[in-house]
PDB file of C-alpha atoms in Angstrom:
ATOM      1  CA  MET A 216      -7.576 -17.789   7.338  1.00 41.00           C
ATOM      2  CA  ARG A 217      -3.943 -17.150   8.387  1.00 38.00           C
ATOM      3  CA  HIS A 218      -2.383 -14.069   7.681  1.00 40.00           C
ATOM      4  CA  SER A 219       0.481 -15.714   5.790  1.00 40.00           C
ATOM      5  CA  GLU A 220      -2.247 -16.894   3.495  1.00 41.00           C
ATOM      6  CA  SER A 221      -3.985 -13.567   2.943  1.00 40.00           C
ATOM      7  CA  SER A 222      -1.342 -11.624   2.536  1.00 42.00           C
ATOM      8  CA  LEU A 223      -0.848 -13.655  -0.396  1.00 42.00           C
ATOM      9  CA  SER A 224      -3.624 -13.366  -1.562  1.00 44.00           C
ATOM     10  CA  ILE A 225      -4.313  -9.922  -1.842  1.00 44.00           C
ATOM     11  CA  ASN A 226       0.060  -9.068  -2.963  1.00 48.00           C
ATOM     12  CA  SER A 227      -1.522 -12.062  -5.751  1.00 50.00           C
ATOM     13  CA  LEU A 228      -4.612  -9.214  -6.464  1.00 48.00           C
ATOM     14  CA  PHE A 229      -2.665  -6.315  -7.027  1.00 47.00           C
ATOM     15  CA  LEU A 230      -0.174  -8.300  -9.016  1.00 48.00           C
ATOM     16  CA  HIS A 231      -3.351  -9.314 -11.723  1.00 52.00           C
ATOM     17  CA  PHE A 232      -4.320  -5.835 -11.026  1.00 47.00           C
ATOM     18  CA  LEU A 233      -1.164  -4.685 -12.145  1.00 48.00           C
ATOM     19  CA  PHE A 234      -0.829  -7.011 -15.292  1.00 49.00           C
ATOM     20  CA  TYR A 235      -3.314  -6.174 -16.373  1.00 50.00           C
ATOM     21  CA  PHE A 236      -3.515  -2.927 -17.016  1.00 46.00           C
ATOM     22  CA  PHE A 237       0.352  -3.150 -18.500  1.00 46.00           C
ATOM     23  CA  LYS A 238      -0.529  -5.826 -20.552  1.00 50.00           C
ATOM     24  CA  GLU A 239      -3.398  -3.355 -22.444  1.00 49.00           C
ATOM     25  CA  ASP A 240      -1.057  -0.865 -22.321  1.00 48.00           C
ATOM     26  CA  LEU A 241       2.542  -1.409 -22.113  1.00 46.00           C
ATOM     27  CA  TYR A 242       2.708  -4.995 -24.029  1.00 47.00           C
ATOM     28  CA  PHE A 243       1.357  -3.012 -27.358  1.00 45.00           C
ATOM     29  CA  ASN A 244       2.600   0.861 -26.778  1.00 51.00           C
ATOM     30  CA  ARG A 245       5.759   0.245 -25.120  1.00 52.00           C
ATOM     31  CA  THR A 246       5.788   3.781 -23.459  1.00 47.00           C
ATOM     32  CA  MET A 247       6.960   5.606 -20.470  1.00 51.00           C
ATOM     33  CA  GLU A 248       3.942   7.831 -20.317  1.00 60.00           C
ATOM     34  CA  THR A 249       2.508   4.340 -19.272  1.00 52.00           C
ATOM     35  CA  VAL A 250       5.496   2.990 -17.220  1.00 47.00           C
ATOM     36  CA  TYR A 251       4.620   7.189 -15.746  1.00 57.00           C
ATOM     37  CA  ARG A 252       1.061   6.415 -15.699  1.00 61.00           C
ATOM     38  CA  TYR A 253       0.995   3.193 -13.255  1.00 52.00           C
ATOM     39  CA  PHE A 254       3.640   4.320 -11.208  1.00 53.00           C
ATOM     40  CA  PRO A 255       1.825   5.052  -8.336  1.00 57.00           C
ATOM     41  CA  VAL A 256      -0.070   1.597  -8.677  1.00 49.00           C
ATOM     42  CA  ILE A 257       3.497   0.125  -8.675  1.00 49.00           C
ATOM     43  CA  LEU A 258       4.662   1.734  -5.417  1.00 50.00           C
ATOM     44  CA  LEU A 259       1.698   1.009  -4.066  1.00 49.00           C
ATOM     45  CA  CYS A 260       2.340  -3.129  -4.438  1.00 46.00           C
ATOM     46  CA  LEU A 261       5.851  -3.136  -3.411  1.00 46.00           C
ATOM     47  CA  SER A 262       4.757  -1.028  -0.326  1.00 45.00           C
ATOM     48  CA  PHE A 263       2.382  -3.441   0.311  1.00 43.00           C
ATOM     49  CA  HIS A 264       4.537  -6.213  -0.382  1.00 42.00           C
ATOM     50  CA  LEU A 265       7.404  -4.838   2.090  1.00 39.00           C
ATOM     51  CA  PHE A 266       4.609  -3.882   4.998  1.00 39.00           C
ATOM     52  CA  SER A 267       3.153  -8.173   4.844  1.00 37.00           C
ATOM     53  CA  TYR A 268       7.174  -8.906   5.141  1.00 38.00           C
ATOM     54  CA  ALA A 269       7.846  -6.412   8.174  1.00 38.00           C
ATOM     55  CA  TRP A 270       4.893  -8.290   9.924  1.00 39.00           C
ATOM     56  CA  CYS A 271       6.243 -11.505   9.741  1.00 43.00           C
ATOM     57  CA  SER A 272       9.143 -10.177  10.156  1.00 53.00           C
ATOM     58  CA  PRO A 273      11.525 -11.752  13.771  1.00 59.00           C
ATOM     59  CA  MET A 274      11.903  -8.092  14.868  1.00 67.00           C
ATOM     60  CA  ASP A 275       8.285  -8.432  16.140  1.00 89.00           C
ATOM     61  CA  VAL A 276       8.439 -11.135  18.907  1.00 93.00           C
ATOM     62  CA  TYR A 277      11.903  -8.749  19.683  1.00 95.00           C
ATOM     63  CA  GLY A 278       9.622  -5.759  20.011  1.00 95.00           C
ATOM     64  CA  LYS A 279       6.834  -7.548  22.375  1.00 95.00           C
ATOM     65  CA  VAL A 280       9.562  -8.546  24.575  1.00 97.00           C
ATOM     66  CA  VAL A 281      11.343  -5.029  24.734  1.00 97.00           C
ATOM     67  CA  GLU A 282       8.082  -3.450  25.269  1.00 96.00           C
ATOM     68  CA  LEU A 283       7.057  -6.425  28.122  1.00 96.00           C
ATOM     69  CA  VAL A 284      10.827  -5.959  30.275  1.00 96.00           C
ATOM     70  CA  SER A 285      11.150  -2.391  29.123  1.00 94.00           C
ATOM     71  CA  PRO A 286       8.215  -0.526  27.918  1.00 95.00           C
ATOM     72  CA  GLY A 287       8.959   2.208  25.508  1.00 93.00           C
ATOM     73  CA  GLU A 288      12.539   2.024  24.867  1.00 93.00           C
ATOM     74  CA  GLU A 289      13.537  -0.349  21.761  1.00 92.00           C
ATOM     75  CA  TYR A 290      16.647  -2.166  22.348  1.00 92.00           C
ATOM     76  CA  LEU A 291      17.160  -4.470  25.424  1.00 94.00           C
ATOM     77  CA  ASP A 292      19.986  -2.530  27.484  1.00 94.00           C
ATOM     78  CA  GLU A 293      21.900  -4.113  30.319  1.00 93.00           C
ATOM     79  CA  MET A 294      19.356  -3.068  32.628  1.00 95.00           C
ATOM     80  CA  SER A 295      16.770  -4.483  30.951  1.00 95.00           C
ATOM     81  CA  VAL A 296      18.579  -7.600  30.361  1.00 96.00           C
ATOM     82  CA  ARG A 297      18.799  -7.989  34.436  1.00 95.00           C
ATOM     83  CA  SER A 298      14.802  -7.350  34.506  1.00 96.00           C
ATOM     84  CA  PHE A 299      14.989 -10.072  31.479  1.00 97.00           C
ATOM     85  CA  PHE A 300      17.308 -12.777  33.743  1.00 97.00           C
ATOM     86  CA  LYS A 301      14.844 -12.539  37.092  1.00 96.00           C
ATOM     87  CA  LEU A 302      11.347 -12.627  35.601  1.00 95.00           C
ATOM     88  CA  LEU A 303      12.624 -15.536  33.387  1.00 96.00           C
ATOM     89  CA  GLU A 304      13.854 -17.101  36.890  1.00 95.00           C
ATOM     90  CA  LYS A 305      10.486 -16.485  38.600  1.00 93.00           C
ATOM     91  CA  ARG A 306       9.282 -18.914  36.346  1.00 94.00           C
ATOM     92  CA  VAL A 307      11.334 -21.760  37.106  1.00 94.00           C
ATOM     93  CA  GLN A 308      10.905 -24.201  39.492  1.00 90.00           C
ATOM     94  CA  CYS A 309      12.600 -27.435  41.131  1.00 85.00           C
ATOM     95  CA  PRO A 310      10.531 -30.269  43.239  1.00 79.00           C
ATOM     96  CA  GLY A 311      12.238 -30.021  46.440  1.00 74.00           C
ATOM     97  CA  VAL A 312      14.334 -27.675  46.279  1.00 75.00           C
ATOM     98  CA  SER A 313      15.214 -23.937  45.275  1.00 77.00           C
ATOM     99  CA  CYS A 314      16.634 -23.806  41.767  1.00 83.00           C
ATOM    100  CA  GLU A 315      19.716 -22.160  40.816  1.00 82.00           C
ATOM    101  CA  LYS A 316      19.576 -18.546  39.819  1.00 89.00           C
ATOM    102  CA  CYS A 317      22.621 -18.187  37.521  1.00 95.00           C
ATOM    103  CA  LEU A 318      21.853 -15.778  35.004  1.00 96.00           C
ATOM    104  CA  SER A 319      22.777 -12.185  34.630  1.00 94.00           C
ATOM    105  CA  VAL A 320      24.131  -9.779  32.288  1.00 94.00           C
ATOM    106  CA  GLN A 321      28.269 -11.079  32.438  1.00 92.00           C
ATOM    107  CA  SER A 322      27.183 -14.676  31.002  1.00 95.00           C
ATOM    108  CA  VAL A 323      25.497 -13.044  28.218  1.00 96.00           C
ATOM    109  CA  ASP A 324      29.278 -13.056  26.628  1.00 94.00           C
ATOM    110  CA  GLN A 325      28.962 -16.767  26.369  1.00 96.00           C
ATOM    111  CA  LEU A 326      26.843 -16.652  23.647  1.00 96.00           C
ATOM    112  CA  VAL A 327      26.791 -13.000  22.644  1.00 92.00           C
ATOM    113  CA  GLY A 328      30.540 -12.297  22.286  1.00 84.00           C
ATOM    114  CA  ASN A 329      30.250  -7.939  21.762  1.00 76.00           C
ATOM    115  CA  PHE A 330      27.559  -8.219  24.167  1.00 79.00           C
ATOM    116  CA  THR A 331      29.357  -5.788  26.856  1.00 72.00           C
ATOM    117  CA  SER A 332      32.229  -4.678  24.813  1.00 70.00           C
ATOM    118  CA  THR A 333      28.904  -3.291  22.568  1.00 70.00           C
ATOM    119  CA  GLY A 334      27.841  -0.685  25.840  1.00 77.00           C
ATOM    120  CA  GLY A 335      25.442  -3.526  26.579  1.00 80.00           C
ATOM    121  CA  LEU A 336      22.527  -3.570  23.790  1.00 87.00           C
ATOM    122  CA  LEU A 337      21.147  -6.834  23.389  1.00 92.00           C
ATOM    123  CA  HIS A 338      19.918  -5.994  19.266  1.00 90.00           C
ATOM    124  CA  ASN A 339      17.543  -8.433  17.536  1.00 89.00           C
ATOM    125  CA  GLU A 340      20.277 -11.113  16.724  1.00 88.00           C
ATOM    126  CA  GLY A 341      21.839 -11.352  19.716  1.00 93.00           C
ATOM    127  CA  PHE A 342      18.455 -11.694  20.950  1.00 96.00           C
ATOM    128  CA  PHE A 343      17.485 -14.899  19.590  1.00 95.00           C
ATOM    129  CA  ARG A 344      20.806 -16.368  20.160  1.00 96.00           C
ATOM    130  CA  VAL A 345      20.252 -15.433  24.189  1.00 97.00           C
ATOM    131  CA  ALA A 346      16.649 -17.263  23.660  1.00 97.00           C
ATOM    132  CA  ALA A 347      17.697 -20.659  22.818  1.00 96.00           C
ATOM    133  CA  GLY A 348      20.329 -20.146  25.446  1.00 98.00           C
ATOM    134  CA  CYS A 349      17.381 -19.425  27.986  1.00 98.00           C
ATOM    135  CA  CYS A 350      15.296 -21.998  26.588  1.00 97.00           C
ATOM    136  CA  LEU A 351      17.823 -24.619  27.854  1.00 97.00           C
ATOM    137  CA  TYR A 352      17.238 -22.563  31.333  1.00 97.00           C
ATOM    138  CA  LEU A 353      13.688 -23.351  31.354  1.00 97.00           C
ATOM    139  CA  GLY A 354      13.811 -26.880  30.118  1.00 95.00           C
ATOM    140  CA  SER A 355      16.902 -28.087  32.234  1.00 94.00           C
ATOM    141  CA  PRO A 356      18.162 -25.350  35.137  1.00 95.00           C
ATOM    142  CA  SER A 357      20.644 -27.106  36.965  1.00 93.00           C
ATOM    143  CA  GLU A 358      21.804 -27.848  33.519  1.00 95.00           C
ATOM    144  CA  ALA A 359      22.271 -24.463  32.450  1.00 96.00           C
ATOM    145  CA  CYS A 360      23.411 -22.534  35.433  1.00 96.00           C
ATOM    146  CA  SER A 361      26.210 -25.818  35.786  1.00 96.00           C
ATOM    147  CA  ALA A 362      27.982 -25.094  32.033  1.00 97.00           C
ATOM    148  CA  VAL A 363      27.155 -21.203  32.517  1.00 97.00           C
ATOM    149  CA  ARG A 364      29.566 -21.483  36.060  1.00 96.00           C
ATOM    150  CA  ALA A 365      32.017 -23.171  33.574  1.00 97.00           C
ATOM    151  CA  GLY A 366      31.531 -20.848  30.508  1.00 97.00           C
ATOM    152  CA  ARG A 367      30.408 -22.988  28.507  1.00 98.00           C
ATOM    153  CA  TRP A 368      26.805 -21.784  28.407  1.00 98.00           C
ATOM    154  CA  GLY A 369      27.465 -21.059  24.272  1.00 97.00           C
ATOM    155  CA  ASP A 370      28.599 -24.496  23.674  1.00 97.00           C
ATOM    156  CA  GLU A 371      25.494 -26.157  25.756  1.00 98.00           C
ATOM    157  CA  THR A 372      23.130 -23.934  23.659  1.00 97.00           C
ATOM    158  CA  ASP A 373      24.590 -25.590  19.877  1.00 96.00           C
ATOM    159  CA  HIS A 374      24.214 -28.941  21.667  1.00 96.00           C
ATOM    160  CA  PHE A 375      20.832 -27.828  23.089  1.00 95.00           C
ATOM    161  CA  ILE A 376      19.547 -27.035  19.787  1.00 93.00           C
ATOM    162  CA  HIS A 377      21.243 -29.606  17.702  1.00 90.00           C
ATOM    163  CA  GLU A 378      19.176 -32.065  19.753  1.00 89.00           C
ATOM    164  CA  ILE A 379      15.391 -30.149  19.341  1.00 88.00           C
ATOM    165  CA  THR A 380      16.419 -30.057  15.543  1.00 80.00           C
ATOM    166  CA  GLY A 381      19.192 -31.809  14.184  1.00 72.00           C
ATOM    167  CA  TYR A 382      21.330 -29.214  13.343  1.00 56.00           C
ATOM    168  CA  ASP A 383      24.393 -27.455  14.704  1.00 50.00           C
ATOM    169  CA  HIS A 384      23.746 -23.916  15.251  1.00 50.00           C
ATOM    170  CA  GLY A 385      27.492 -22.858  12.852  1.00 47.00           C
ATOM    171  CA  ASP A 386      25.692 -24.614   9.777  1.00 46.00           C
ATOM    172  CA  GLY A 387      22.067 -22.404   8.481  1.00 43.00           C
ATOM    173  CA  HIS A 388      20.052 -24.762  10.080  1.00 44.00           C
ATOM    174  CA  GLY A 389      17.648 -22.989   8.680  1.00 40.00           C
ATOM    175  CA  ASP A 390      13.915 -24.417   9.373  1.00 48.00           C
ATOM    176  CA  MET A 391      12.539 -26.581  12.169  1.00 53.00           C
ATOM    177  CA  GLU A 392       9.228 -28.996  11.652  1.00 56.00           C
ATOM    178  CA  SER A 393       6.692 -29.227  14.314  1.00 68.00           C
ATOM    179  CA  SER A 394       7.753 -31.880  16.140  1.00 70.00           C
ATOM    180  CA  GLY A 395      10.817 -29.373  17.058  1.00 76.00           C
ATOM    181  CA  ILE A 396       8.773 -27.177  19.287  1.00 86.00           C
ATOM    182  CA  GLU A 397       6.850 -30.391  21.119  1.00 89.00           C
ATOM    183  CA  THR A 398      10.156 -32.103  22.067  1.00 87.00           C
ATOM    184  CA  LEU A 399      10.957 -28.028  22.996  1.00 90.00           C
ATOM    185  CA  LEU A 400       7.694 -27.616  25.260  1.00 93.00           C
ATOM    186  CA  HIS A 401       7.692 -31.631  26.635  1.00 93.00           C
ATOM    187  CA  ASN A 402      11.300 -30.237  27.822  1.00 91.00           C
ATOM    188  CA  LEU A 403       9.386 -27.084  29.855  1.00 92.00           C
ATOM    189  CA  LYS A 404       7.124 -29.665  31.344  1.00 91.00           C
ATOM    190  CA  LYS A 405       9.067 -30.202  34.734  1.00 91.00           C
ATOM    191  CA  HIS A 406      10.452 -26.695  35.718  1.00 94.00           C
ATOM    192  CA  TYR A 407       8.435 -24.394  33.995  1.00 95.00           C
ATOM    193  CA  LYS A 408       5.567 -22.615  36.063  1.00 92.00           C
ATOM    194  CA  PRO A 409       2.964 -20.420  34.796  1.00 93.00           C
ATOM    195  CA  ASP A 410       1.648 -18.052  36.104  1.00 88.00           C
ATOM    196  CA  GLN A 411      -1.152 -18.641  38.524  1.00 74.00           C
ATOM    197  CA  GLN A 412      -3.550 -16.024  39.366  1.00 70.00           C
ATOM    198  CA  TYR A 413      -5.772 -16.254  36.830  1.00 66.00           C
ATOM    199  CA  ASP A 414      -7.333 -18.665  34.655  1.00 71.00           C
ATOM    200  CA  GLN A 415      -6.143 -18.965  31.129  1.00 74.00           C
ATOM    201  CA  HIS A 416      -5.660 -20.930  28.097  1.00 86.00           C
ATOM    202  CA  CYS A 417      -2.864 -23.318  27.627  1.00 92.00           C
ATOM    203  CA  LEU A 418      -0.836 -22.765  24.244  1.00 94.00           C
ATOM    204  CA  THR A 419      -0.098 -25.413  22.067  1.00 93.00           C
ATOM    205  CA  GLY A 420       2.592 -25.837  20.098  1.00 90.00           C
ATOM    206  CA  GLN A 421       0.215 -25.658  16.845  1.00 89.00           C
ATOM    207  CA  ASP A 422      -0.486 -22.414  18.641  1.00 92.00           C
ATOM    208  CA  ILE A 423       3.027 -20.404  18.880  1.00 91.00           C
ATOM    209  CA  LEU A 424       3.894 -21.876  14.956  1.00 88.00           C
ATOM    210  CA  GLU A 425       0.552 -20.014  14.129  1.00 88.00           C
ATOM    211  CA  GLU A 426       0.986 -16.913  16.224  1.00 88.00           C
ATOM    212  CA  MET A 427       4.440 -16.478  13.752  1.00 83.00           C
ATOM    213  CA  ASN A 428       2.492 -16.314  11.008  1.00 70.00           C
ATOM    214  CA  ASP A 429       3.558 -18.605   9.045  1.00 52.00           C
ATOM    215  CA  GLY A 430       1.792 -22.946   8.794  1.00 39.00           C
ATOM    216  CA  GLY A 431       4.793 -24.784   7.197  1.00 44.00           C
ATOM    217  CA  PRO A 432       8.670 -25.315   9.277  1.00 46.00           C
ATOM    218  CA  HIS A 433       9.630 -22.300  10.988  1.00 54.00           C
ATOM    219  CA  ASN A 434      12.756 -20.957  11.594  1.00 79.00           C
ATOM    220  CA  MET A 435      14.419 -21.950  14.713  1.00 82.00           C
ATOM    221  CA  ASP A 436      15.853 -18.728  16.408  1.00 87.00           C
ATOM    222  CA  VAL A 437      12.169 -17.113  15.913  1.00 90.00           C
ATOM    223  CA  VAL A 438      10.374 -20.271  17.827  1.00 91.00           C
ATOM    224  CA  PHE A 439      12.694 -19.949  20.609  1.00 94.00           C
ATOM    225  CA  GLY A 440      12.024 -16.771  21.043  1.00 94.00           C
ATOM    226  CA  TYR A 441       8.409 -16.391  21.245  1.00 95.00           C
ATOM    227  CA  ILE A 442       8.739 -19.636  23.710  1.00 96.00           C
ATOM    228  CA  VAL A 443      11.322 -17.131  26.323  1.00 97.00           C
ATOM    229  CA  TYR A 444       8.228 -14.409  25.358  1.00 97.00           C
ATOM    230  CA  HIS A 445       5.645 -16.557  26.536  1.00 96.00           C
ATOM    231  CA  ALA A 446       7.499 -17.692  29.749  1.00 97.00           C
ATOM    232  CA  LEU A 447       7.620 -14.126  30.381  1.00 97.00           C
ATOM    233  CA  ARG A 448       4.294 -13.303  30.372  1.00 95.00           C
ATOM    234  CA  GLY A 449       3.757 -16.531  32.411  1.00 95.00           C
ATOM    235  CA  ASP A 450       1.468 -17.614  29.667  1.00 95.00           C
ATOM    236  CA  CYS A 451       0.613 -21.616  30.194  1.00 94.00           C
ATOM    237  CA  MET A 452       2.268 -23.318  27.665  1.00 94.00           C
ATOM    238  CA  THR A 453       1.868 -26.935  27.400  1.00 92.00           C
ATOM    239  CA  ALA A 454       2.977 -30.519  24.399  1.00 86.00           C
ATOM    240  CA  ARG A 455       0.541 -32.724  22.560  1.00 73.00           C
ATOM    241  CA  ALA A 456       0.093 -35.676  25.269  1.00 62.00           C
ATOM    242  CA  LEU A 457       2.457 -38.852  24.596  1.00 50.00           C
ATOM    243  CA  PRO A 458      -0.096 -41.800  24.506  1.00 50.00           C
ATOM    244  CA  GLU A 459      -0.127 -44.301  27.560  1.00 50.00           C
ATOM    245  CA  GLU A 460       2.154 -47.417  28.184  1.00 52.00           C
ATOM    246  CA  ASP A 461      -0.897 -49.846  27.025  1.00 56.00           C
ATOM    247  CA  TYR A 462      -1.689 -48.204  23.449  1.00 46.00           C
ATOM    248  CA  PHE A 463       2.568 -49.465  22.529  1.00 47.00           C
ATOM    249  CA  LEU A 464       1.826 -52.950  23.971  1.00 56.00           C
ATOM    250  CA  ASP A 465      -1.962 -53.069  21.617  1.00 60.00           C
ATOM    251  CA  PHE A 466      -0.016 -51.568  19.116  1.00 54.00           C
ATOM    252  CA  ILE A 467       2.472 -53.938  18.911  1.00 60.00           C
ATOM    253  CA  PHE A 468      -0.003 -57.168  19.716  1.00 61.00           C
ATOM    254  CA  ASN A 469      -2.608 -56.089  16.982  1.00 66.00           C
ATOM    255  CA  SER A 470       0.474 -55.993  14.871  1.00 63.00           C
ATOM    256  CA  PHE A 471       2.398 -58.942  14.783  1.00 63.00           C
ATOM    257  CA  GLY A 472      -0.247 -61.105  17.007  1.00 62.00           C
ATOM    258  CA  SER A 473       0.280 -62.366  20.333  1.00 56.00           C
ATOM    259  CA  ASP A 474       1.016 -65.926  18.541  1.00 58.00           C
ATOM    260  CA  ASN A 475       4.251 -64.480  17.545  1.00 58.00           C
ATOM    261  CA  ILE A 476       5.275 -62.628  20.220  1.00 56.00           C
ATOM    262  CA  THR A 477       8.077 -64.947  22.053  1.00 56.00           C
ATOM    263  CA  ILE A 478       9.666 -63.887  25.976  1.00 54.00           C
ATOM    264  CA  HIS A 479      12.829 -65.290  26.217  1.00 55.00           C
ATOM    265  CA  GLY A 480      13.865 -64.847  30.026  1.00 51.00           C
ATOM    266  CA  THR A 481      18.023 -65.009  31.243  1.00 46.00           C
TER     267      THR A 481
END
């Protein structure tokens, strides 16, 4: 059972427990004495609910990234961001040539406008914006670096988000289905290089979605955050294999029959 399901069931148990006692006492007597008597139970239910929310919060992956690149700190400062980019660039390879290394602290302003003006602290909200831009870099380093040099990393990241999910970044894109993360993982296949120093299980899109403690549609920003987190760790990530070409040919012939297909030459 996933954490989200278990937390819902326990929350329901607490609510039923609370309702039972209030039904027996509050409904008939409606006295403040009843409220005071069960006030600790109310606090316990509310506290557990808030704890469950925090456990599934986007802050979780942000904290993991901070701990990975800057142990003991609470936020990503300029030094942490430099380490972040340096580690990320090590995970990218370009067949036959050296990949460009264009990510810098100065380029963050293209994604998070107030980064340098706020003392170089990359907080939770800004991190997820940068994570989307980094996913663009992991999948297409040359395209991302061209955008960074032209000062258009933010615009190209918005376009990238729209291609992955069908939503514009400024339109409250909201949720992303599993097909979106599969597309994202397919994009990483050509250039992303996991750590080869040890044997490891390759994470699938479903593994990452389950790690986010939610079995339904997912917030797009958090998905990008987890992809970047696993890339920083050097974890193996893989998309579902697409069917071979013969599969599509067999499907066409089985669906329409060879007698109904005519090939016209030019």
